[in-house]
Amino acid sequence: RGLKRNYVFFSLCFVMRNIFRTSSSLIRNQTIVGCWSRHLGNSFPLQNNCINQIQKRFSYNVEEKKPVVEKLENAQLSNQKLNLYDLDDEEMKHLVNHWKIAAYRAKQMSEWMYKKLVSKVEEMENIDSKLREKLVEYTVLGTLKVVSQQESKDGTIKWAYSLSDGQIIETVLMRYTDGRNTACISSQAGCAMKCSFCATGQMGFSRQLTSTEIFEQVLRTSQYLKNKDGSRLSNVVFMGMGEPLMNYRAVLKAVRRIHDQLEIGWRHITISTVGIVPNILKLADEGIDVTLAVSLHEINDELRSLSMPVNKRFPIKELIAACREFSKKTSRRISFEWALIQGKNDSPQTAKGLATLLKGIICHVNVIPLNPTSGFEGKPSTKQSVEKFVSVLKTEGVSASIRVRRGIDIQGGCGQLKADILKKQMVDEKEESFDEKQQLDENQ
């Protein structure tokens, strides 16, 4: 009787499999599977296990494969190509599976993209020819377009990239004589923080960057170094356009990809902030050993609020308390950024006040003379004032150093190149409008 019962059951399973193969609606609803599992679940554990396997199989094929196929279809509908950098490892497998190509090809693609750092699909030499044809036809490696590239006499290189919607962001590569190569990247198009001395803050906020747009800046910089002289990127700092902690989710996803796919260590990644207290505390619980850099610049709430409006929402006392908590939880040294403005925040008395404020925090103060912008009247402190400020901090027991300004001759400060590009565009538009008006007048 037992053999007969098993025979009947497996015959039913065979019929069910054929039904599932020919009816997508039955697969989606899992009506038959659900019915049989409820009927047989308690009495026949062996058969119940078989049904679970069927459920897993069809769940994989229908539910997990669908998102990447939708991305591909949406890209085709909008006459665009699918950005391969948007796909994770599983999605890459689903893509090649959708094209009925062996799954191991997805791993080969990832190695070419993130280990060998190719910038074109055609450079992937050992992948299947059918796959290469599909990739060339339907996909693209990245969406950032270079609008401008400038190189400073000190070796600093700055790119202005155009995004898919026409927004412009900046990325800077700083090369040092000790072999370090540091990428300074953007996290937003524009910035809503409105810091008076910052060119990006002066232009306002446009939109958040996606995690892929953030990640691609680092990838592009790595590709440049590899093609230039075979060197590799060693450090990444989120000190370009935007406030990283106001785009928290995308920044953290990009940071994890930078670590996992480009193999840049946690401690070589720095996230800067003007002081978004809740997300500083949130970052402390992420379990990643990144460096936190806090743009402080003043020790007095009234003065800081004038130049950094975010201080009205998160005053210095709250900010420093959050920094203490971050340092306590992570055991990581915090960097405090201090832009020295002549006659404003560069006195020895201010340095002593700063040392008192930071007492007990594992930290380092990066002192840098102000990088002048057209929208701010302040001037950088003199060399003597800078050296005296650092000397007082060290005497008071606070680690401090002078950060050398780089790329001054190519508008290296964040937002400066974009501002220049936008001004030129406005001039060109005005000239074009004037020419059209003049031509209309002549025709009349």
CSV table of N, CA and C in Angstrom, one decimal, residues 145-274:
chain,number,residue,atom,x,y,z
A,145,LYS,N,29.7,61.1,-18.3
A,145,LYS,CA,30.4,61.7,-19.5
A,145,LYS,C,31.3,62.8,-19.1
A,146,VAL,N,32.5,62.8,-19.6
A,146,VAL,CA,33.5,63.9,-19.2
A,146,VAL,C,33.1,65.1,-20.0
A,147,VAL,N,32.9,66.2,-19.2
A,147,VAL,CA,32.6,67.5,-19.7
A,147,VAL,C,33.9,68.4,-19.8
A,148,SER,N,34.7,68.2,-18.8
A,148,SER,CA,36.0,68.9,-18.7
A,148,SER,C,37.0,68.1,-17.9
A,149,GLN,N,38.2,68.2,-18.3
A,149,GLN,CA,39.3,67.6,-17.5
A,149,GLN,C,40.5,68.6,-17.5
A,150,GLN,N,40.9,68.9,-16.2
A,150,GLN,CA,42.0,69.8,-16.0
A,150,GLN,C,43.1,69.2,-15.2
A,151,GLU,N,44.3,69.5,-15.5
A,151,GLU,CA,45.5,69.0,-14.7
A,151,GLU,C,46.3,70.1,-14.2
A,152,SER,N,46.5,70.1,-12.9
A,152,SER,CA,47.3,71.1,-12.2
A,152,SER,C,48.8,70.9,-12.3
A,153,LYS,N,49.6,71.9,-12.1
A,153,LYS,CA,51.0,71.8,-12.1
A,153,LYS,C,51.5,70.9,-10.9
A,154,ASP,N,50.7,70.7,-9.9
A,154,ASP,CA,51.1,69.9,-8.8
A,154,ASP,C,50.6,68.4,-9.0
A,155,GLY,N,50.1,68.1,-10.2
A,155,GLY,CA,49.7,66.7,-10.5
A,155,GLY,C,48.3,66.4,-10.2
A,156,THR,N,47.5,67.3,-9.6
A,156,THR,CA,46.1,67.1,-9.3
A,156,THR,C,45.3,67.1,-10.6
A,157,ILE,N,44.4,66.2,-10.7
A,157,ILE,CA,43.5,66.2,-11.9
A,157,ILE,C,42.1,66.3,-11.5
A,158,LYS,N,41.3,67.1,-12.2
A,158,LYS,CA,39.9,67.3,-11.9
A,158,LYS,C,39.0,67.1,-13.1
A,159,TRP,N,38.0,66.3,-12.9
A,159,TRP,CA,37.0,66.0,-13.9
A,159,TRP,C,35.7,66.6,-13.6
A,160,ALA,N,35.0,67.2,-14.6
A,160,ALA,CA,33.6,67.5,-14.5
A,160,ALA,C,32.8,66.5,-15.3
A,161,TYR,N,31.9,65.8,-14.7
A,161,TYR,CA,31.1,64.8,-15.3
A,161,TYR,C,29.7,65.2,-15.5
A,162,SER,N,29.1,64.9,-16.7
A,162,SER,CA,27.7,65.1,-16.9
A,162,SER,C,27.0,63.8,-16.7
A,163,LEU,N,25.9,63.9,-15.9
A,163,LEU,CA,25.1,62.8,-15.6
A,163,LEU,C,24.0,62.6,-16.7
A,164,SER,N,23.2,61.5,-16.6
A,164,SER,CA,22.3,61.2,-17.6
A,164,SER,C,21.2,62.2,-17.8
A,165,ASP,N,20.9,63.0,-16.8
A,165,ASP,CA,19.9,64.1,-16.9
A,165,ASP,C,20.5,65.4,-17.1
A,166,GLY,N,21.8,65.5,-17.4
A,166,GLY,CA,22.5,66.8,-17.7
A,166,GLY,C,23.1,67.5,-16.5
A,167,GLN,N,22.8,67.0,-15.2
A,167,GLN,CA,23.5,67.6,-14.1
A,167,GLN,C,25.0,67.4,-14.1
A,168,ILE,N,25.7,68.3,-13.5
A,168,ILE,CA,27.2,68.2,-13.5
A,168,ILE,C,27.7,68.0,-12.1
A,169,ILE,N,28.7,67.0,-12.0
A,169,ILE,CA,29.4,66.8,-10.7
A,169,ILE,C,30.9,66.8,-11.0
A,170,GLU,N,31.6,66.8,-9.9
A,170,GLU,CA,33.1,66.9,-10.0
A,170,GLU,C,33.8,65.8,-9.2
A,171,THR,N,34.9,65.3,-9.8
A,171,THR,CA,35.7,64.3,-9.1
A,171,THR,C,37.2,64.8,-9.2
A,172,VAL,N,37.9,64.7,-8.1
A,172,VAL,CA,39.3,65.1,-8.1
A,172,VAL,C,40.3,64.0,-7.8
A,173,LEU,N,41.4,63.8,-8.5
A,173,LEU,CA,42.4,62.9,-8.1
A,173,LEU,C,43.6,63.6,-7.7
A,174,MET,N,44.0,63.3,-6.4
A,174,MET,CA,45.2,64.0,-5.8
A,174,MET,C,46.3,62.9,-5.7
A,175,ARG,N,47.5,63.2,-6.3
A,175,ARG,CA,48.6,62.3,-6.3
A,175,ARG,C,49.7,62.9,-5.5
A,176,TYR,N,50.2,62.0,-4.6
A,176,TYR,CA,51.3,62.5,-3.6
A,176,TYR,C,52.6,61.8,-3.9
A,177,THR,N,53.7,62.4,-3.5
A,177,THR,CA,55.0,61.9,-3.7
A,177,THR,C,55.3,60.6,-2.9
A,178,ASP,N,54.5,60.4,-1.9
A,178,ASP,CA,54.7,59.1,-1.1
A,178,ASP,C,54.0,57.9,-1.7
A,179,GLY,N,53.4,58.1,-2.9
A,179,GLY,CA,52.7,57.0,-3.6
A,179,GLY,C,51.2,56.9,-3.4
A,180,ARG,N,50.7,57.8,-2.5
A,180,ARG,CA,49.2,57.8,-2.3
A,180,ARG,C,48.5,58.4,-3.5
A,181,ASN,N,47.4,57.8,-3.8
A,181,ASN,CA,46.5,58.3,-4.9
A,181,ASN,C,45.1,58.4,-4.2
A,182,THR,N,44.6,59.6,-4.1
A,182,THR,CA,43.4,59.8,-3.4
A,182,THR,C,42.3,60.4,-4.3
A,183,ALA,N,41.1,59.8,-4.3
A,183,ALA,CA,40.0,60.3,-5.1
A,183,ALA,C,39.1,61.1,-4.2
A,184,CYS,N,38.8,62.3,-4.5
A,184,CYS,CA,37.8,63.1,-3.8
A,184,CYS,C,36.5,63.1,-4.6
A,185,ILE,N,35.4,62.6,-4.1
A,185,ILE,CA,34.2,62.3,-4.9
A,185,ILE,C,33.0,63.1,-4.4
A,186,SER,N,32.0,63.2,-5.3
A,186,SER,CA,30.8,63.9,-4.9
A,186,SER,C,29.7,62.9,-4.5
A,187,SER,N,28.8,63.4,-3.7
A,187,SER,CA,27.7,62.5,-3.2
A,187,SER,C,26.3,63.1,-3.6
A,188,GLN,N,26.3,64.4,-4.0
A,188,GLN,CA,25.1,65.0,-4.5
A,188,GLN,C,25.4,66.0,-5.6
A,189,ALA,N,24.4,66.3,-6.5
A,189,ALA,CA,24.6,67.3,-7.5
A,189,ALA,C,24.1,68.6,-6.8
A,190,GLY,N,25.1,69.4,-6.5
A,190,GLY,CA,24.8,70.6,-5.7
A,190,GLY,C,24.8,70.3,-4.2
A,191,CYS,N,24.4,71.2,-3.4
A,191,CYS,CA,24.3,71.0,-1.9
A,191,CYS,C,23.3,71.9,-1.3
A,192,ALA,N,22.6,71.4,-0.3
A,192,ALA,CA,21.5,72.2,0.4
A,192,ALA,C,22.0,72.8,1.7
A,193,MET,N,23.3,72.6,2.1
A,193,MET,CA,23.8,73.1,3.3
A,193,MET,C,24.1,74.6,3.4
A,194,LYS,N,24.3,75.2,2.2
A,194,LYS,CA,24.5,76.6,2.1
A,194,LYS,C,25.6,77.2,2.9
A,195,CYS,N,26.7,76.5,3.0
A,195,CYS,CA,27.9,77.1,3.7
A,195,CYS,C,28.4,78.2,2.9
A,196,SER,N,28.6,79.4,3.5
A,196,SER,CA,28.9,80.6,2.8
A,196,SER,C,30.2,80.6,2.0
A,197,PHE,N,31.2,79.9,2.5
A,197,PHE,CA,32.5,79.9,1.9
A,197,PHE,C,32.7,78.8,0.9
A,198,CYS,N,31.7,78.0,0.6
A,198,CYS,CA,31.8,76.9,-0.3
A,198,CYS,C,31.1,77.1,-1.6
A,199,ALA,N,31.8,76.9,-2.7
A,199,ALA,CA,31.2,77.2,-4.1
A,199,ALA,C,30.0,76.3,-4.3
A,200,THR,N,30.0,75.0,-3.9
A,200,THR,CA,28.9,74.2,-4.1
A,200,THR,C,27.7,74.6,-3.3
A,201,GLY,N,27.9,75.1,-2.0
A,201,GLY,CA,26.8,75.6,-1.2
A,201,GLY,C,26.2,76.8,-1.8
A,202,GLN,N,27.0,77.6,-2.5
A,202,GLN,CA,26.5,78.8,-3.1
A,202,GLN,C,25.6,78.6,-4.3
A,203,MET,N,25.7,77.4,-4.9
A,203,MET,CA,24.9,77.1,-6.1
A,203,MET,C,23.6,76.4,-5.8
A,204,GLY,N,23.5,75.9,-4.6
A,204,GLY,CA,22.2,75.2,-4.2
A,204,GLY,C,22.2,73.8,-4.6
A,205,PHE,N,21.1,73.1,-4.2
A,205,PHE,CA,20.9,71.7,-4.3
A,205,PHE,C,20.1,71.3,-5.6
A,206,SER,N,20.6,70.3,-6.3
A,206,SER,CA,19.8,69.9,-7.5
A,206,SER,C,19.2,68.5,-7.3
A,207,ARG,N,20.0,67.5,-6.9
A,207,ARG,CA,19.4,66.2,-6.6
A,207,ARG,C,20.5,65.3,-5.9
A,208,GLN,N,20.0,64.2,-5.4
A,208,GLN,CA,20.8,63.1,-4.8
A,208,GLN,C,21.5,62.3,-5.9
A,209,LEU,N,22.7,61.9,-5.7
A,209,LEU,CA,23.3,60.9,-6.7
A,209,LEU,C,22.9,59.5,-6.3
A,210,THR,N,22.8,58.6,-7.2
A,210,THR,CA,22.5,57.2,-7.0
A,210,THR,C,23.8,56.6,-6.5
A,211,SER,N,23.7,55.5,-5.8
A,211,SER,CA,24.9,54.8,-5.3
A,211,SER,C,25.8,54.4,-6.5
A,212,THR,N,25.2,54.1,-7.7
A,212,THR,CA,26.1,53.8,-8.8
A,212,THR,C,26.8,55.0,-9.4
A,213,GLU,N,26.2,56.1,-9.4
A,213,GLU,CA,26.9,57.4,-9.8
A,213,GLU,C,28.0,57.7,-8.9
A,214,ILE,N,27.8,57.5,-7.6
A,214,ILE,CA,28.9,57.7,-6.6
A,214,ILE,C,30.0,56.7,-6.9
A,215,PHE,N,29.7,55.4,-7.0
A,215,PHE,CA,30.7,54.4,-7.1
A,215,PHE,C,31.4,54.5,-8.5
A,216,GLU,N,30.7,54.9,-9.5
A,216,GLU,CA,31.4,55.0,-10.8
A,216,GLU,C,32.5,56.1,-10.8
A,217,GLN,N,32.4,57.1,-10.0
A,217,GLN,CA,33.5,58.1,-9.9
A,217,GLN,C,34.8,57.5,-9.5
A,218,VAL,N,34.6,56.6,-8.5
A,218,VAL,CA,35.8,55.9,-7.9
A,218,VAL,C,36.4,54.9,-9.0
A,219,LEU,N,35.5,54.2,-9.6
A,219,LEU,CA,35.9,53.3,-10.7
A,219,LEU,C,36.6,53.9,-11.8
A,220,ARG,N,36.0,55.1,-12.3
A,220,ARG,CA,36.7,55.8,-13.4
A,220,ARG,C,38.1,56.3,-13.0
A,221,THR,N,38.2,56.7,-11.7
A,221,THR,CA,39.5,57.2,-11.3
A,221,THR,C,40.5,56.0,-11.2
A,222,SER,N,40.0,54.9,-10.8
A,222,SER,CA,40.9,53.6,-10.8
A,222,SER,C,41.3,53.3,-12.2
A,223,GLN,N,40.4,53.4,-13.1
A,223,GLN,CA,40.7,53.0,-14.5
A,223,GLN,C,41.7,54.0,-15.1
A,224,TYR,N,41.6,55.3,-14.8
A,224,TYR,CA,42.6,56.3,-15.2
A,224,TYR,C,44.0,55.9,-14.7
A,225,LEU,N,44.1,55.6,-13.5
A,225,LEU,CA,45.4,55.3,-12.9
A,225,LEU,C,46.0,54.0,-13.5
A,226,LYS,N,45.2,53.0,-13.7
A,226,LYS,CA,45.7,51.8,-14.3
A,226,LYS,C,46.2,52.0,-15.7
A,227,ASN,N,45.4,52.8,-16.5
A,227,ASN,CA,45.8,53.0,-17.9
A,227,ASN,C,47.0,54.0,-18.0
A,228,LYS,N,47.1,54.9,-17.0
A,228,LYS,CA,48.2,55.9,-17.0
A,228,LYS,C,49.5,55.3,-16.7
A,229,ASP,N,49.7,54.7,-15.6
A,229,ASP,CA,51.0,54.1,-15.2
A,229,ASP,C,50.9,52.8,-14.5
A,230,GLY,N,49.7,52.2,-14.4
A,230,GLY,CA,49.6,50.9,-13.8
A,230,GLY,C,49.5,51.0,-12.3
A,231,SER,N,49.3,52.2,-11.7
A,231,SER,CA,49.2,52.3,-10.3
A,231,SER,C,47.7,52.1,-9.9
A,232,ARG,N,47.5,52.1,-8.6
A,232,ARG,CA,46.1,51.8,-8.1
A,232,ARG,C,45.7,52.9,-7.1
A,233,LEU,N,44.4,53.1,-7.0
A,233,LEU,CA,43.8,54.1,-6.1
A,233,LEU,C,44.0,53.6,-4.7
A,234,SER,N,44.4,54.4,-3.8
A,234,SER,CA,44.7,54.0,-2.4
A,234,SER,C,43.7,54.5,-1.4
A,235,ASN,N,43.1,55.7,-1.7
A,235,ASN,CA,42.2,56.4,-0.7
A,235,ASN,C,41.0,57.0,-1.4
A,236,VAL,N,39.9,57.1,-0.7
A,236,VAL,CA,38.7,57.7,-1.2
A,236,VAL,C,38.2,58.7,-0.1
A,237,VAL,N,37.9,59.9,-0.5
A,237,VAL,CA,37.4,60.8,0.5
A,237,VAL,C,36.1,61.4,-0.1
A,238,PHE,N,35.0,61.4,0.7
A,238,PHE,CA,33.7,62.0,0.3
A,238,PHE,C,33.8,63.5,0.7
A,239,MET,N,34.6,64.3,0.0
A,239,MET,CA,34.7,65.7,0.3
A,239,MET,C,34.5,66.6,-0.9
A,240,GLY,N,33.8,66.0,-1.9
A,240,GLY,CA,33.4,66.7,-3.1
A,240,GLY,C,32.1,67.4,-2.9
A,241,MET,N,31.4,67.5,-4.0
A,241,MET,CA,30.1,68.2,-4.0
A,241,MET,C,29.1,67.4,-3.1
A,242,GLY,N,28.3,68.2,-2.3
A,242,GLY,CA,27.2,67.6,-1.5
A,242,GLY,C,27.6,67.2,-0.1
A,243,GLU,N,26.6,66.9,0.7
A,243,GLU,CA,26.7,66.5,2.1
A,243,GLU,C,26.4,65.0,2.1
A,244,PRO,N,27.5,64.2,2.3
A,244,PRO,CA,27.3,62.7,2.2
A,244,PRO,C,26.3,62.1,3.1
A,245,LEU,N,26.2,62.6,4.4
A,245,LEU,CA,25.3,62.1,5.3
A,245,LEU,C,23.8,62.5,5.1
A,246,MET,N,23.6,63.4,4.1
A,246,MET,CA,22.2,63.7,3.7
A,246,MET,C,21.8,62.8,2.5
A,247,ASN,N,22.7,62.0,2.1
A,247,ASN,CA,22.4,60.9,1.1
A,247,ASN,C,22.9,59.6,1.6
A,248,TYR,N,22.5,59.3,2.8
A,248,TYR,CA,23.1,58.3,3.6
A,248,TYR,C,23.0,56.9,3.0
A,249,ARG,N,21.8,56.5,2.5
A,249,ARG,CA,21.7,55.1,2.0
A,249,ARG,C,22.5,54.9,0.8
A,250,ALA,N,22.5,55.8,-0.1
A,250,ALA,CA,23.3,55.7,-1.4
A,250,ALA,C,24.8,55.7,-1.1
A,251,VAL,N,25.2,56.6,-0.2
A,251,VAL,CA,26.6,56.7,0.2
A,251,VAL,C,27.1,55.4,0.8
A,252,LEU,N,26.3,54.8,1.7
A,252,LEU,CA,26.8,53.6,2.4
A,252,LEU,C,26.8,52.4,1.4
A,253,LYS,N,25.9,52.4,0.5
A,253,LYS,CA,25.9,51.3,-0.5
A,253,LYS,C,27.1,51.4,-1.4
A,254,ALA,N,27.4,52.7,-1.8
A,254,ALA,CA,28.6,52.9,-2.6
A,254,ALA,C,29.9,52.6,-1.8
A,255,VAL,N,30.0,52.9,-0.5
A,255,VAL,CA,31.1,52.6,0.3
A,255,VAL,C,31.4,51.1,0.4
A,256,ARG,N,30.3,50.4,0.5
A,256,ARG,CA,30.5,48.9,0.6
A,256,ARG,C,31.0,48.3,-0.7
A,257,ARG,N,30.5,48.9,-1.8
A,257,ARG,CA,31.0,48.4,-3.1
A,257,ARG,C,32.5,48.8,-3.4
A,258,ILE,N,32.8,50.0,-2.9
A,258,ILE,CA,34.2,50.5,-3.0
A,258,ILE,C,35.1,49.5,-2.3
A,259,HIS,N,34.7,49.1,-1.1
A,259,HIS,CA,35.5,48.1,-0.3
A,259,HIS,C,35.5,46.7,-0.9
A,260,ASP,N,34.3,46.2,-1.3
A,260,ASP,CA,34.2,44.8,-1.7
A,260,ASP,C,34.7,44.6,-3.1
A,261,GLN,N,34.3,45.5,-4.1
A,261,GLN,CA,34.6,45.3,-5.5
A,261,GLN,C,35.9,45.9,-5.9
A,262,LEU,N,36.3,47.0,-5.3
A,262,LEU,CA,37.6,47.7,-5.7
A,262,LEU,C,38.7,47.4,-4.7
A,263,GLU,N,38.3,46.7,-3.6
A,263,GLU,CA,39.3,46.3,-2.6
A,263,GLU,C,40.1,47.4,-2.0
A,264,ILE,N,39.4,48.5,-1.7
A,264,ILE,CA,40.0,49.6,-0.9
A,264,ILE,C,39.5,49.5,0.5
A,265,GLY,N,40.5,49.4,1.4
A,265,GLY,CA,40.2,49.2,2.8
A,265,GLY,C,39.3,50.2,3.5
A,266,TRP,N,38.5,49.7,4.5
A,266,TRP,CA,37.7,50.7,5.2
A,266,TRP,C,38.4,51.9,5.7
A,267,ARG,N,39.6,51.7,6.3
A,267,ARG,CA,40.3,52.8,6.9
A,267,ARG,C,40.9,53.7,5.9
A,268,HIS,N,40.8,53.4,4.6
A,268,HIS,CA,41.2,54.3,3.6
A,268,HIS,C,40.1,55.0,2.9
A,269,ILE,N,38.9,55.0,3.6
A,269,ILE,CA,37.7,55.7,3.1
A,269,ILE,C,37.3,56.7,4.1
A,270,THR,N,37.1,57.9,3.7
A,270,THR,CA,36.7,59.0,4.7
A,270,THR,C,35.4,59.6,4.2
A,271,ILE,N,34.5,59.7,5.2
A,271,ILE,CA,33.2,60.3,4.9
A,271,ILE,C,33.1,61.6,5.7
A,272,SER,N,32.9,62.7,4.9
A,272,SER,CA,32.9,64.0,5.5
A,272,SER,C,31.5,64.5,5.8
A,273,THR,N,31.3,65.3,6.8
A,273,THR,CA,30.0,65.9,7.1
A,273,THR,C,30.1,67.3,7.8
A,274,VAL,N,29.1,68.1,7.6
A,274,VAL,CA,29.0,69.4,8.2
A,274,VAL,C,28.4,69.2,9.6
